mmCIF file of N, CA and C in Angstrom:
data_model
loop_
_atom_site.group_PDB
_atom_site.id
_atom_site.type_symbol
_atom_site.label_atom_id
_atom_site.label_comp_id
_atom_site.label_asym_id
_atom_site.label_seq_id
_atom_site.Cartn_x
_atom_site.Cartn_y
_atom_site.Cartn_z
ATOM 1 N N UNK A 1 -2.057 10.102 30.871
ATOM 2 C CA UNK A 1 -0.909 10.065 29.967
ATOM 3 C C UNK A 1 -1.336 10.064 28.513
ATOM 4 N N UNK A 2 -0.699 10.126 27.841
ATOM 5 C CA UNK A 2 -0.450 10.061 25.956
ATOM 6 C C UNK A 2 -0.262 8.676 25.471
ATOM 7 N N UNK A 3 -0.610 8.108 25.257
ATOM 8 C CA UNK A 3 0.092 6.708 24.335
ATOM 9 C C UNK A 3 0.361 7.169 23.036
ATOM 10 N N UNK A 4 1.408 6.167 22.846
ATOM 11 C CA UNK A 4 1.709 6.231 21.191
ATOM 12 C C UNK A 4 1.844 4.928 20.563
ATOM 13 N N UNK A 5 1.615 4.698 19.350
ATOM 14 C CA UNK A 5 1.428 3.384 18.732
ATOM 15 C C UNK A 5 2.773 3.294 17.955
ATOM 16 N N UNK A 6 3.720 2.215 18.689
ATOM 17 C CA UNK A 6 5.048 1.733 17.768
ATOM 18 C C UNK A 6 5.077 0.823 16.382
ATOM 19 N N UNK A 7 5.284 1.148 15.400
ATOM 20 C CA UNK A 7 5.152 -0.446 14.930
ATOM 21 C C UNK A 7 6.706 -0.717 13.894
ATOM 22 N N UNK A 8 6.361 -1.379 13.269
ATOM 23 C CA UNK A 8 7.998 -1.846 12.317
ATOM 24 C C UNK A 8 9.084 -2.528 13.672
ATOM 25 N N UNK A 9 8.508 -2.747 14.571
ATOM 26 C CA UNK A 9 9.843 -2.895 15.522
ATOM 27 C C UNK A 9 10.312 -4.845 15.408
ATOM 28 N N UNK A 10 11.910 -4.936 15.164
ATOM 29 C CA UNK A 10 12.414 -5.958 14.826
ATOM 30 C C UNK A 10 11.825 -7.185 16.140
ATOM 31 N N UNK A 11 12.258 -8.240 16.255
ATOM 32 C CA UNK A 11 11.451 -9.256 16.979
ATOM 33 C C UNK A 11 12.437 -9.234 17.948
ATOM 34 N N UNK A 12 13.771 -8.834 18.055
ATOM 35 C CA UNK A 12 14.914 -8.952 19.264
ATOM 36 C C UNK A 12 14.033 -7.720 20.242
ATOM 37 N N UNK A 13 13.295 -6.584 19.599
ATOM 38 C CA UNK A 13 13.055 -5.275 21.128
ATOM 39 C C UNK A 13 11.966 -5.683 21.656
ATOM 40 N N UNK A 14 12.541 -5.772 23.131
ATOM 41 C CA UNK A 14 11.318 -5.894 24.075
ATOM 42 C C UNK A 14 10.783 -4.875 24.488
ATOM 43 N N UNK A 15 9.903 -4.760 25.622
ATOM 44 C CA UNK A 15 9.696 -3.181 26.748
ATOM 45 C C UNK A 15 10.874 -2.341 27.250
ATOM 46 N N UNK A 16 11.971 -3.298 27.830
ATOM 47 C CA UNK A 16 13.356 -2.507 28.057
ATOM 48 C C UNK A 16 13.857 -1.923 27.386
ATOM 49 N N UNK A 17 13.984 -2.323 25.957
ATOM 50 C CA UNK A 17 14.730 -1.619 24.765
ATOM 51 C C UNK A 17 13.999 -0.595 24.740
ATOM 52 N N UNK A 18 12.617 -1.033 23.994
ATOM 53 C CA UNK A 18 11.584 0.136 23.854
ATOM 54 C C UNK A 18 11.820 1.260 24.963
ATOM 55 N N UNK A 19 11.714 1.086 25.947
ATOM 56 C CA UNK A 19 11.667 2.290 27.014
ATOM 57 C C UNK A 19 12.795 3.085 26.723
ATOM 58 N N UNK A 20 13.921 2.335 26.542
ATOM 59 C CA UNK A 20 15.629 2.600 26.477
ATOM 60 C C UNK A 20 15.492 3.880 25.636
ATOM 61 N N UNK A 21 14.917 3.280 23.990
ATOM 62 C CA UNK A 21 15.042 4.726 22.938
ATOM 63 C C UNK A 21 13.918 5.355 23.208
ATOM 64 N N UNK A 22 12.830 5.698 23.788
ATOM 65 C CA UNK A 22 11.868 6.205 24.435
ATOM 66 C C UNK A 22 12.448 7.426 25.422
ATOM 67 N N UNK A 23 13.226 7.041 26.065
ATOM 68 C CA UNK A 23 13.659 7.320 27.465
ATOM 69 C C UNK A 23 13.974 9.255 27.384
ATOM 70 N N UNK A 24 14.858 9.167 26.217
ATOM 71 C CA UNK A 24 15.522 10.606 26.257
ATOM 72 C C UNK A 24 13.883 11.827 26.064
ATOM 73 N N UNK A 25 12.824 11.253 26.095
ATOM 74 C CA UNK A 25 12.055 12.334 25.181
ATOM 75 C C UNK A 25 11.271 12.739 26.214
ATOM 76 N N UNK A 26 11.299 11.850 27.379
ATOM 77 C CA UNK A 26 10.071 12.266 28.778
ATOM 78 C C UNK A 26 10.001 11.138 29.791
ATOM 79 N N UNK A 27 9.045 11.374 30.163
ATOM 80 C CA UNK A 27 8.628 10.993 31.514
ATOM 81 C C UNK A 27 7.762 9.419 31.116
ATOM 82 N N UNK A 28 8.151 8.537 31.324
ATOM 83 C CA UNK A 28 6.865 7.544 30.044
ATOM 84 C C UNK A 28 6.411 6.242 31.231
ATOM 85 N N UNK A 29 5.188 7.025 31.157
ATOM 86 C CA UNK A 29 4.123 6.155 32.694
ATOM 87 C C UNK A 29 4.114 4.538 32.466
ATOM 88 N N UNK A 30 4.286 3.824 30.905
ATOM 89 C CA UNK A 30 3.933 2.596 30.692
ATOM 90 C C UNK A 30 4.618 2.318 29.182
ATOM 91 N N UNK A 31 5.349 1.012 29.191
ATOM 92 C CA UNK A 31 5.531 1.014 28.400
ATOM 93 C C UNK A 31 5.713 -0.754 27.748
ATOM 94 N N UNK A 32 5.075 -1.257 26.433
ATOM 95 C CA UNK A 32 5.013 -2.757 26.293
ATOM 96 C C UNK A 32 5.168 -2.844 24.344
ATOM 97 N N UNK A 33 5.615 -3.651 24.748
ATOM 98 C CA UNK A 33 5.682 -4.583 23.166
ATOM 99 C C UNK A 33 5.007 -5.439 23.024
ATOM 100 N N UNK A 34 3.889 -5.597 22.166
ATOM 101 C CA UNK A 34 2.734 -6.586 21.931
ATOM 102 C C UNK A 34 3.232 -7.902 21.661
ATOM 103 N N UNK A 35 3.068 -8.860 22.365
ATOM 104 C CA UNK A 35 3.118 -10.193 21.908
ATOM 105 C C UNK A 35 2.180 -11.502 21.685
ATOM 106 N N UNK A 36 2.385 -12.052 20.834
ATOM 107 C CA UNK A 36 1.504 -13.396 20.621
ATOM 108 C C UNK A 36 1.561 -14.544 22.031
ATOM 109 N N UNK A 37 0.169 -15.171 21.578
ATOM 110 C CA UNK A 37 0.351 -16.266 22.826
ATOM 111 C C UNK A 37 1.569 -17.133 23.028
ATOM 112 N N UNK A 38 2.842 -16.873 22.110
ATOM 113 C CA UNK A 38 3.986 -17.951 22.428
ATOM 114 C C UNK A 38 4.672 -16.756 22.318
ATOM 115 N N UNK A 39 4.394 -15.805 22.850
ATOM 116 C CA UNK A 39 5.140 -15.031 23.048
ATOM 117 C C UNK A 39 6.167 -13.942 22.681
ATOM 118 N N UNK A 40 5.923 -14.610 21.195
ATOM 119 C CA UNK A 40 7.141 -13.412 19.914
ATOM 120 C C UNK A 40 6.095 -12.306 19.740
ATOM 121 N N UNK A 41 6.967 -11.594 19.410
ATOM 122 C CA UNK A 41 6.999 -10.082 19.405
ATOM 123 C C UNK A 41 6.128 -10.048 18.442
ATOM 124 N N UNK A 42 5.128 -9.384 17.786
ATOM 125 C CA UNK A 42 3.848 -8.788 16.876
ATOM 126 C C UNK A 42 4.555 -7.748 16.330
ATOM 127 N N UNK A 43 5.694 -6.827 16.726
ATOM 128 C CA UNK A 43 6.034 -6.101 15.855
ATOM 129 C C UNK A 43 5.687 -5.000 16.030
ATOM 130 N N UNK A 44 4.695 -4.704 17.189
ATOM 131 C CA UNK A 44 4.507 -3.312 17.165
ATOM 132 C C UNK A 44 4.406 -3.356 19.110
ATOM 133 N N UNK A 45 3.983 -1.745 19.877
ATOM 134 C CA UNK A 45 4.038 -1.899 20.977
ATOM 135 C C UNK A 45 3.466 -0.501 21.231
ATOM 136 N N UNK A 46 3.397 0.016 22.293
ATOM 137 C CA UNK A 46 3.183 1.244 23.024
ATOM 138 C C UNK A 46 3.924 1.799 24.004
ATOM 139 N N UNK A 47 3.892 3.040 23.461
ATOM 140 C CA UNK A 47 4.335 3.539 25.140
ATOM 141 C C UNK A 47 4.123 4.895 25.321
ATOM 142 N N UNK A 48 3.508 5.255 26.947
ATOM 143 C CA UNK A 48 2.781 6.044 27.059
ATOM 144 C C UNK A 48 3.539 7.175 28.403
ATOM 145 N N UNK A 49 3.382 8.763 27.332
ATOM 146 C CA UNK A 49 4.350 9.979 28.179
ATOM 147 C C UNK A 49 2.901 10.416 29.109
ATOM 148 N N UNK A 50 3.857 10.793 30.096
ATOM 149 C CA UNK A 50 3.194 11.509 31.147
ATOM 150 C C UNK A 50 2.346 13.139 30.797
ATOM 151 N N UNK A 51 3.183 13.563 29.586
ATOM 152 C CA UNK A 51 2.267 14.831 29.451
ATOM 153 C C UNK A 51 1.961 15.014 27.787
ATOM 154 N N UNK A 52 1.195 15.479 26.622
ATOM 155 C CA UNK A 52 1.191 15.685 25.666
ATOM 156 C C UNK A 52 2.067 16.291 25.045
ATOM 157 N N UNK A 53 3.188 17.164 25.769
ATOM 158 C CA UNK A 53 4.489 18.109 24.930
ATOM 159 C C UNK A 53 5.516 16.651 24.792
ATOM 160 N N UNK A 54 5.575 16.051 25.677
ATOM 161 C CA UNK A 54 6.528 14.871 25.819
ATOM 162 C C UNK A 54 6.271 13.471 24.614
ATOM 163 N N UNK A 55 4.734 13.399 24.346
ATOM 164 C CA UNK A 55 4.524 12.475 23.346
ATOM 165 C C UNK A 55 5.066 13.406 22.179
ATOM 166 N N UNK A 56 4.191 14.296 22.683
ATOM 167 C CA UNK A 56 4.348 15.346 20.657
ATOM 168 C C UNK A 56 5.838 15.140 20.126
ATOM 169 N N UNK A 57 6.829 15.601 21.101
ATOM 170 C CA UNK A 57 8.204 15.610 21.061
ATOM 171 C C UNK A 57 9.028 14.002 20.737
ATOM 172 N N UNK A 58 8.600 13.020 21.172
ATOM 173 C CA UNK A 58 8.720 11.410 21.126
ATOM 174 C C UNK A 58 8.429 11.277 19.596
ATOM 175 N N UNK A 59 7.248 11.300 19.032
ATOM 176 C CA UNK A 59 6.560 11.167 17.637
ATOM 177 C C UNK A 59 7.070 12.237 16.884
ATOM 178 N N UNK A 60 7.624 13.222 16.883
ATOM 179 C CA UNK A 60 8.487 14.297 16.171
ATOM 180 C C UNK A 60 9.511 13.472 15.982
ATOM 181 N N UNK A 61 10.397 13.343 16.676
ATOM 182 C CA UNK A 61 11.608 12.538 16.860
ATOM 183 C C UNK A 61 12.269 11.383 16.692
ATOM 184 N N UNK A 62 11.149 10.198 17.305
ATOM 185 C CA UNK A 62 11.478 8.847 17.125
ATOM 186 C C UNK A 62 10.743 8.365 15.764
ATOM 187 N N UNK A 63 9.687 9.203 14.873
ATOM 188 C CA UNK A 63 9.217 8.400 13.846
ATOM 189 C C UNK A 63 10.445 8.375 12.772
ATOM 190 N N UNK A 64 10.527 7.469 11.987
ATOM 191 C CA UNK A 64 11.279 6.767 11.065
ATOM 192 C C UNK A 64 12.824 6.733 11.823
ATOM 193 N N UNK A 65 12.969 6.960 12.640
ATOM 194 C CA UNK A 65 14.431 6.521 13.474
ATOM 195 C C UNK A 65 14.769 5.178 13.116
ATOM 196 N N UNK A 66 16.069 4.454 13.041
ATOM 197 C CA UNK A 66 16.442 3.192 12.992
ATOM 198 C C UNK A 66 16.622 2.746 14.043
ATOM 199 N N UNK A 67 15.901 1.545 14.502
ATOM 200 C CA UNK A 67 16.166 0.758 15.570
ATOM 201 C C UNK A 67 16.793 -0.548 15.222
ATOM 202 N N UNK A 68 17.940 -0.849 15.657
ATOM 203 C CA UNK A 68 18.275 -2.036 14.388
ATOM 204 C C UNK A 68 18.438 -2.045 13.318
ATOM 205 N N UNK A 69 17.994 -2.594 12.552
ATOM 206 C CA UNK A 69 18.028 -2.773 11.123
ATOM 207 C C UNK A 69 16.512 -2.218 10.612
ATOM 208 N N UNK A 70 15.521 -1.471 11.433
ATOM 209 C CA UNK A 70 14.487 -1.468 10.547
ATOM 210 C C UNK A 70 13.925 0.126 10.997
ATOM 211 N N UNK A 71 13.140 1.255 10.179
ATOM 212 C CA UNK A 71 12.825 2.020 10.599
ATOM 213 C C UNK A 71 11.463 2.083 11.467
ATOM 214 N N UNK A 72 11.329 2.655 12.500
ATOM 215 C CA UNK A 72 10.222 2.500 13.070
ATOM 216 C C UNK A 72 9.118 3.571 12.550
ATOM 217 N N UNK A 73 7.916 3.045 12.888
ATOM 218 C CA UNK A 73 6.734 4.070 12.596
ATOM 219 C C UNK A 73 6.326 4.420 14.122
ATOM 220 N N UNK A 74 6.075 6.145 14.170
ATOM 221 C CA UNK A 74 5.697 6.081 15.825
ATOM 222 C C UNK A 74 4.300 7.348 15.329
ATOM 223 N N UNK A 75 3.163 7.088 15.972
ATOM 224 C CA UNK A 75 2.020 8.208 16.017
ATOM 225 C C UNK A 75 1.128 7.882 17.273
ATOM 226 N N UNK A 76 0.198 8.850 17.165
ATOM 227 C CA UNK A 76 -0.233 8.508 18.373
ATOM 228 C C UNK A 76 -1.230 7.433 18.304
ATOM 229 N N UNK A 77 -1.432 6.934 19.300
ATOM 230 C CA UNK A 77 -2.407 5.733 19.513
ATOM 231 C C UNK A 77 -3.802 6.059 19.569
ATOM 232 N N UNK A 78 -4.577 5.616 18.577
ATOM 233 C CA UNK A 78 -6.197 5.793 18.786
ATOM 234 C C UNK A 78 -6.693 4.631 19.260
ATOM 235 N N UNK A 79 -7.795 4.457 19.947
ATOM 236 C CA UNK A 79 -8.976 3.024 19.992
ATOM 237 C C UNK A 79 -9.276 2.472 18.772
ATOM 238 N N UNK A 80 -9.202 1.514 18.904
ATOM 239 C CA UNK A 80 -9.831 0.876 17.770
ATOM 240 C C UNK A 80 -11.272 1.259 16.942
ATOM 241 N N UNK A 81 -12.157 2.184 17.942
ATOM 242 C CA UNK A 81 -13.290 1.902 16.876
ATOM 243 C C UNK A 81 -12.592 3.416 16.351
ATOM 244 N N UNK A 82 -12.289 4.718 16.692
ATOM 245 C CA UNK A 82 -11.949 6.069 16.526
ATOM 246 C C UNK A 82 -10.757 5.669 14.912
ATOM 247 N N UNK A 83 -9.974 4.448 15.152
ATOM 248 C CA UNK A 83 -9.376 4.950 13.660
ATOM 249 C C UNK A 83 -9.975 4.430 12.772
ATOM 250 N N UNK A 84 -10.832 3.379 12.927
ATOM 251 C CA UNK A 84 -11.828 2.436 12.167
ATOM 252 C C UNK A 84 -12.451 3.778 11.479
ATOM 253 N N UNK A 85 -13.217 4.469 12.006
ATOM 254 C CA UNK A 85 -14.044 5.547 11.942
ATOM 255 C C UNK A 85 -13.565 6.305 10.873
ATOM 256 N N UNK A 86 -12.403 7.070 11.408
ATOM 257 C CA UNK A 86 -11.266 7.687 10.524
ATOM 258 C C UNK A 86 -11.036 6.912 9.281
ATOM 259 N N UNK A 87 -10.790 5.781 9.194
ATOM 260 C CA UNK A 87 -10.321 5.605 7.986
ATOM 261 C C UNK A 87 -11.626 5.564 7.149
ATOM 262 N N UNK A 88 -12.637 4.987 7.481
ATOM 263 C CA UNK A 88 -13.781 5.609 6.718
ATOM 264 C C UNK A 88 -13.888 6.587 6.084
ATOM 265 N N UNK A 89 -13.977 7.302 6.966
ATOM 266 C CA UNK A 89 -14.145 9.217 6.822
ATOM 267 C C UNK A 89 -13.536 9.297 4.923
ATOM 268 N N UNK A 90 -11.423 9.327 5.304
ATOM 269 C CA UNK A 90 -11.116 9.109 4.482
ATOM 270 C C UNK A 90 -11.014 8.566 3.310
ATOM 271 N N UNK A 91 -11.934 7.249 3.169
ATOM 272 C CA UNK A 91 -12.575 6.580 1.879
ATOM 273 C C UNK A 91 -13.724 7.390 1.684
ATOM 274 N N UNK A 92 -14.157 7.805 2.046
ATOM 275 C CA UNK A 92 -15.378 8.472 1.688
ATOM 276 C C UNK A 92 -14.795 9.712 1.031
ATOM 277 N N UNK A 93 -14.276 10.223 1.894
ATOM 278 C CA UNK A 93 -13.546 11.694 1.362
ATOM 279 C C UNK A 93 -12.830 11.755 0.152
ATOM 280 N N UNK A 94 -12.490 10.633 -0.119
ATOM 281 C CA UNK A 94 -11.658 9.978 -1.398
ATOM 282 C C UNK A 94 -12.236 9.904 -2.764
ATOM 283 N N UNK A 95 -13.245 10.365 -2.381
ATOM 284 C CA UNK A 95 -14.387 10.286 -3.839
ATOM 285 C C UNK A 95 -14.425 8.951 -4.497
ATOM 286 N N UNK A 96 -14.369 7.867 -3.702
ATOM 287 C CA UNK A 96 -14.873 6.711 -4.024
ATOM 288 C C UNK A 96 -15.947 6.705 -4.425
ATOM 289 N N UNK A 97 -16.042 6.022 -5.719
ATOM 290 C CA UNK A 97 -17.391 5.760 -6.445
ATOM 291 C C UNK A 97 -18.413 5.138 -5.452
ATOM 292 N N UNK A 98 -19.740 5.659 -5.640
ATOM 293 C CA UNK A 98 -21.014 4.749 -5.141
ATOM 294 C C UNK A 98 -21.189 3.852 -4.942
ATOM 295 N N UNK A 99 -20.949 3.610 -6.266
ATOM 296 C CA UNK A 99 -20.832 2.190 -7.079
ATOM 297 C C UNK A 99 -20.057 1.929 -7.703
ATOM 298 N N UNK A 100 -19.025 0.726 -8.193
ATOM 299 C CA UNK A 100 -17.896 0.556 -8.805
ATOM 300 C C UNK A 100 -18.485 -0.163 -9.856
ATOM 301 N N UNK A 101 -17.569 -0.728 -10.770
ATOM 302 C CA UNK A 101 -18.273 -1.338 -12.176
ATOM 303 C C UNK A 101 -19.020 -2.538 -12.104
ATOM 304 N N UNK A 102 -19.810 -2.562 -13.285
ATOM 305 C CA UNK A 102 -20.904 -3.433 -12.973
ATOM 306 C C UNK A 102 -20.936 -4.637 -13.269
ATOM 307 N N UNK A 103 -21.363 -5.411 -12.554
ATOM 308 C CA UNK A 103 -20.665 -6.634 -13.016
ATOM 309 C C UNK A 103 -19.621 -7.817 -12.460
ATOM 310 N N UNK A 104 -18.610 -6.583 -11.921
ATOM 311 C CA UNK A 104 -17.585 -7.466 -11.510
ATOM 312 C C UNK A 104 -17.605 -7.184 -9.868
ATOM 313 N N UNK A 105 -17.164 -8.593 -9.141
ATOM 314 C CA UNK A 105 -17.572 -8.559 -7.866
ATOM 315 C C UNK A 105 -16.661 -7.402 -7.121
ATOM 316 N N UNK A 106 -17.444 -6.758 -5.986
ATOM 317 C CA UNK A 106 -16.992 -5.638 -5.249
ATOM 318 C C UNK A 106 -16.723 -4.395 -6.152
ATOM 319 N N UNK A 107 -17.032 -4.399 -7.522
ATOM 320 C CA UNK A 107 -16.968 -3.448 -8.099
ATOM 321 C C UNK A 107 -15.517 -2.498 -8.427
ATOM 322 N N UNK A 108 -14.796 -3.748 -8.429
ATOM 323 C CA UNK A 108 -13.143 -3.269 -8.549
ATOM 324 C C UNK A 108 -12.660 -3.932 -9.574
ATOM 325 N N UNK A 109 -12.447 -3.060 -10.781
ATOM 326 C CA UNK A 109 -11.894 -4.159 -11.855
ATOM 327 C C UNK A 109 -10.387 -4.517 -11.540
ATOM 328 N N UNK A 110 -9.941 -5.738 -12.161
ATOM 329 C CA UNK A 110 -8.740 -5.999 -11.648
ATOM 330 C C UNK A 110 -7.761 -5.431 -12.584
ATOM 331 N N UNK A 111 -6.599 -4.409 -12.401
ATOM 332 C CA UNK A 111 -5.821 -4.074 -13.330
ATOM 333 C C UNK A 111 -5.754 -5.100 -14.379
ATOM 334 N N UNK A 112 -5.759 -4.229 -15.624
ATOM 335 C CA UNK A 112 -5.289 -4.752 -16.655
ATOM 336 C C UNK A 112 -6.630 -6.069 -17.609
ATOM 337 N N UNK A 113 -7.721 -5.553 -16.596
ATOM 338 C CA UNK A 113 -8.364 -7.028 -16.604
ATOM 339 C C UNK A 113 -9.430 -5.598 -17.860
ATOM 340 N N UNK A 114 -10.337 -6.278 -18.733
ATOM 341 C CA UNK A 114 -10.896 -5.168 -19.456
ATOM 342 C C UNK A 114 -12.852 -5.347 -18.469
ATOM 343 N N UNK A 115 -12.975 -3.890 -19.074
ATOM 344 C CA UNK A 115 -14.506 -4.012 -18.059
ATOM 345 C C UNK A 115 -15.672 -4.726 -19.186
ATOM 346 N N UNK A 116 -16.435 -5.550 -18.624
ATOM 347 C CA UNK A 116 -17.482 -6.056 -18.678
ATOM 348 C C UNK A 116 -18.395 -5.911 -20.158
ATOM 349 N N UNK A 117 -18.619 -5.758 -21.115
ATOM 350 C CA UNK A 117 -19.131 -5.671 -22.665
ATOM 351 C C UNK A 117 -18.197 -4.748 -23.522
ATOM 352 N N UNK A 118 -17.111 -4.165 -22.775
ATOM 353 C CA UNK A 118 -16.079 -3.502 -23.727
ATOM 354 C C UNK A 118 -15.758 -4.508 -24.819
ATOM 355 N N UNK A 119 -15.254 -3.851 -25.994
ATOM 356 C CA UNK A 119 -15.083 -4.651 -27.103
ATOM 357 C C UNK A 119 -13.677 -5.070 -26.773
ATOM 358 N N UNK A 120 -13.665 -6.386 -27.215
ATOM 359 C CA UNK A 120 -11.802 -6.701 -27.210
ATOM 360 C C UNK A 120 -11.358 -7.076 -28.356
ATOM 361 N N UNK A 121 -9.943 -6.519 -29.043
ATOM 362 C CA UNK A 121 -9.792 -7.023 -29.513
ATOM 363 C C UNK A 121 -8.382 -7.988 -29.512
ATOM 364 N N UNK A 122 -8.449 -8.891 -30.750
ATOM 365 C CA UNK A 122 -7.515 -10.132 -30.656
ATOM 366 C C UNK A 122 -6.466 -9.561 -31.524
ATOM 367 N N UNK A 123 -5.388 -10.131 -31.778
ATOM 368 C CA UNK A 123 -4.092 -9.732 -32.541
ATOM 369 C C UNK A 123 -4.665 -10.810 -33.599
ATOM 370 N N UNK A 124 -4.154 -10.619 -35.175
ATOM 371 C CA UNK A 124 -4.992 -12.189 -35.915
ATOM 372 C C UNK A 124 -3.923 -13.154 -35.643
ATOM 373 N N UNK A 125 -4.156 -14.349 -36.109
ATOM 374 C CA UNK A 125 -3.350 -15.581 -35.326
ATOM 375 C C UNK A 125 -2.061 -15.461 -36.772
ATOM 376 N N UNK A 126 -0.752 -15.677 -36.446
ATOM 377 C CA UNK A 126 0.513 -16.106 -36.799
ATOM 378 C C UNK A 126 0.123 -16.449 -38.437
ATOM 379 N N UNK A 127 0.615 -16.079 -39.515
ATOM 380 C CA UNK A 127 0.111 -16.555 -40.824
ATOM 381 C C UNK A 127 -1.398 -16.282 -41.455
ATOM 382 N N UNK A 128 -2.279 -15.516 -40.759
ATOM 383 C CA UNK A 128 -3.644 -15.377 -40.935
ATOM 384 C C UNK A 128 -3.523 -13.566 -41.835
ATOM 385 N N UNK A 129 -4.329 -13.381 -43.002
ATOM 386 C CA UNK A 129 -3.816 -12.216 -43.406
ATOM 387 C C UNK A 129 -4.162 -10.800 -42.575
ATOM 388 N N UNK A 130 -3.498 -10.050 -42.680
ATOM 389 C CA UNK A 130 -3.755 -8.835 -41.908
ATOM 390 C C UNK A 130 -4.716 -8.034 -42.308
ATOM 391 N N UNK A 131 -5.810 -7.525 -41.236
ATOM 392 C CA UNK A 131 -6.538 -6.404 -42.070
ATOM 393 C C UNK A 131 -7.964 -7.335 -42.497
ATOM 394 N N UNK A 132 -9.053 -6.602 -42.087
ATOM 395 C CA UNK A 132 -10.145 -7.156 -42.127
ATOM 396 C C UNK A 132 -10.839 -8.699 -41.496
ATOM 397 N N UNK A 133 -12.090 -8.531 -41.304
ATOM 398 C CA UNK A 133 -12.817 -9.728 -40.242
ATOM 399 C C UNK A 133 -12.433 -10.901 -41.132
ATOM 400 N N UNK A 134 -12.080 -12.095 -40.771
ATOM 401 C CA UNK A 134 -11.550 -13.373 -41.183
ATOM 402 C C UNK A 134 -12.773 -14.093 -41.828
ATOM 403 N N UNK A 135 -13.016 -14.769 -42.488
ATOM 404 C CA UNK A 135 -14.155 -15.720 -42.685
ATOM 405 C C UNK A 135 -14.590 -16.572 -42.095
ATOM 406 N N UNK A 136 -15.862 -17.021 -41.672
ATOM 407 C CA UNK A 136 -16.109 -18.274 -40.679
ATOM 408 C C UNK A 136 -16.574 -17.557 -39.252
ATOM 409 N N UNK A 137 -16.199 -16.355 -38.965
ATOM 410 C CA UNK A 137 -16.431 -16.021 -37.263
ATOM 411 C C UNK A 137 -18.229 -15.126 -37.379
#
């Protein structure tokens, strides 16, 4: 079969529901909503068509659909290490720097934050005259 990876789904849909709006698109060998050890819903789930025209057609169809009050996300399901992988790929492909700036940890300056020996300057303080270095600094 095909799996597909559900997620955005509200905490009321179980497997029944899930299967329910599932249902019109194919044949669907398995189907679950991920839950925590007490049992609430995680929010996302799977469910898996019997042939690849039947997923393709499911993920055409059911992505951004409203279920409830919330839109769902539907694609297909990879293993964990295969999208790990992938999303790599894509940072890399991204022309992410080598190296990011120097200095600051992980090499990510923080918006708005200035980089590392850049000059800064100050506004002069309230009553101080305008225009030229102050005396004393």
């Amino acid at each position: 079969g095909v799996n597909l990876y559900v997620k955005n789904l509200e905490d009321t849909v179980d497997d029944d529901k899930l299967r329910e709006e599932f249902a019109p698109h194919g044949t669907i060998t398995s189907c679950r909503v991920m839950r925590d050890e007490k049992n609430v819903s995680r929010g996302f789930g799977f469910v898996c068509f019997s042939t690849p025209e039947e997923a393709t057609r499911a993920v055409t169809e059911m992505n951004t659909k409203m279920i409830g009050t919330k839109p769902i996300y539907v694609a297909l399901a990879q293993r964990k290490e295969v999208r790990r992988a992938q999303l790599e790929l894509q940072h890399q492909r991204r022309g992410a720097p080598k190296q990011g700036m120097p200095g600051v940890p992980g090499g990510v300056a923080v918006p708005g934050m200035y980089a590392p020996g850049a000059p800064v300057f100050y506004a002069p303080p309230a009553g101080a005259p305008a225009g030229g270095p102050q005396q004393g600094f």
